[in-house]
């Protein structure tokens, strides 16, 4: 996993994690990397100091780790757990996500936790209308 300091064309700074630099480039080119503050997809890497996790590792050794509550966990394991937790506690509304999310926001449907798919334009429209949305982190096997 790699963390990039990013900035949008509007001058907002933010950070995001990616499986590797190729995944960042692929997602950026597809318009999947967006500023969480304004939704702009005109995003570039910002200058940042490198973070050295440790020395070289042998083939087959676990990848980079992050620290959570004082315990070490592999980043992939943490993302997988988060993804499973979200999937277990939300209703999958599929491609109807934008319509259902808006209906819940307007009180036209009962409030509940949902997940589904939305285009970047649909997600941007929801954010502009004040609907709280959060993109699920994609795991390495989902990017290929």
XYZ file of C-alpha atoms in Angstrom:
144
model
C 0.000 0.000 0.000
C 1.130 3.539 -0.677
C -0.213 6.800 0.724
C -0.128 9.864 -1.495
C -0.539 13.484 -0.510
C -2.878 14.855 -3.171
C -4.208 18.228 -4.205
C -7.036 19.287 -6.488
C -7.258 22.156 -8.974
C -9.210 24.156 -6.356
C -6.255 23.994 -3.950
C -7.680 21.465 -1.477
C -5.141 19.072 0.049
C -5.968 15.501 1.054
C -4.390 12.056 1.348
C -5.389 8.672 -0.032
C -4.117 5.092 0.009
C -3.532 2.986 -3.108
C -2.294 -0.586 -3.610
C 0.649 0.780 -5.634
C 1.597 3.691 -7.898
C 0.181 1.956 -10.996
C -3.221 1.649 -9.283
C -3.149 5.388 -8.485
C -2.418 6.271 -12.122
C -5.090 3.891 -13.418
C -7.738 5.262 -11.045
C -6.759 8.897 -11.735
C -6.978 8.408 -15.512
C -10.439 6.821 -15.120
C -11.622 9.806 -13.047
C -11.969 7.726 -9.872
C -9.698 9.900 -7.725
C -11.693 12.905 -6.580
C -11.269 15.634 -3.994
C -13.413 14.795 -0.958
C -14.103 18.495 -0.389
C -15.219 19.677 -3.837
C -15.413 16.511 -5.947
C -12.890 17.740 -8.525
C -11.168 14.981 -10.472
C -8.364 17.338 -11.504
C -6.063 15.777 -8.917
C -2.277 15.603 -8.783
C 0.238 14.242 -6.314
C 1.635 16.826 -3.910
C 5.181 16.953 -2.570
C 5.555 14.801 0.526
C 8.298 13.305 2.650
C 8.833 9.589 2.110
C 7.816 7.198 4.868
C 10.195 4.291 5.331
C 8.438 1.270 6.834
C 11.501 -0.959 7.147
C 14.255 -2.633 5.240
C 13.861 -4.834 2.188
C 11.663 -7.873 2.578
C 11.971 -11.313 1.122
C 9.499 -12.613 -1.448
C 6.312 -13.814 0.201
C 6.692 -11.654 3.305
C 3.689 -9.490 4.267
C 3.498 -6.002 2.774
C 3.511 -2.630 4.554
C 1.813 -2.335 7.899
C -0.049 0.528 9.525
C -0.552 1.162 13.225
C -4.098 1.163 14.592
C -4.725 1.609 18.328
C -1.159 0.572 19.086
C -1.407 -2.790 17.266
C 0.097 -3.597 13.896
C -2.150 -4.887 11.121
C -1.502 -5.324 7.481
C -3.219 -2.598 5.480
C -4.909 -5.082 3.159
C -6.343 -7.027 6.083
C -7.706 -3.833 7.607
C -9.335 -2.759 4.341
C -10.788 -6.227 3.831
C -12.281 -6.203 7.331
C -13.716 -2.730 6.814
C -15.216 -3.770 3.500
C -16.783 -6.923 5.030
C -18.211 -4.926 7.939
C -19.803 -2.414 5.589
C -21.198 -5.158 3.376
C -22.623 -7.017 6.385
C -24.391 -3.924 7.750
C -25.769 -2.232 4.651
C -28.399 -2.963 2.019
C -26.981 -3.363 -1.505
C -29.186 -1.299 -3.824
C -26.869 -1.763 -6.819
C -27.172 0.725 -9.646
C -30.198 2.358 -7.967
C -27.874 3.846 -5.342
C -28.199 7.490 -6.475
C -32.008 7.345 -6.537
C -32.346 5.484 -3.229
C -29.752 7.676 -1.457
C -31.537 10.828 -2.600
C -34.944 9.417 -1.562
C -33.607 8.578 1.922
C -32.064 12.063 2.183
C -35.412 13.657 1.262
C -37.333 11.454 3.702
C -39.176 9.654 0.916
C -37.751 6.287 2.018
C -36.972 5.009 5.516
C -33.486 5.871 6.732
C -31.087 2.952 6.516
C -27.487 2.235 5.602
C -27.110 1.422 1.915
C -24.362 0.734 -0.591
C -24.340 0.469 -4.354
C -22.835 1.842 -7.520
C -22.829 5.394 -8.828
C -20.943 7.116 -11.584
C -18.611 9.939 -10.643
C -21.160 12.429 -11.986
C -23.971 10.848 -9.932
C -21.819 10.847 -6.784
C -20.821 14.475 -7.357
C -24.483 15.452 -7.763
C -25.375 13.699 -4.502
C -22.584 15.510 -2.643
C -23.654 18.856 -4.128
C -27.205 18.178 -2.890
C -25.945 17.478 0.627
C -26.376 13.701 0.513
C -23.658 12.008 2.573
C -21.831 9.437 0.456
C -18.538 7.656 0.978
C -16.657 5.617 -1.635
C -15.655 2.147 -0.516
C -11.941 1.469 -0.857
C -11.231 -0.852 -3.767
C -9.041 -3.832 -3.073
C -6.226 -4.882 -5.391
C -8.176 -7.790 -6.943
C -11.059 -5.418 -7.788
C -8.806 -3.090 -9.797
C -7.713 -5.676 -12.356
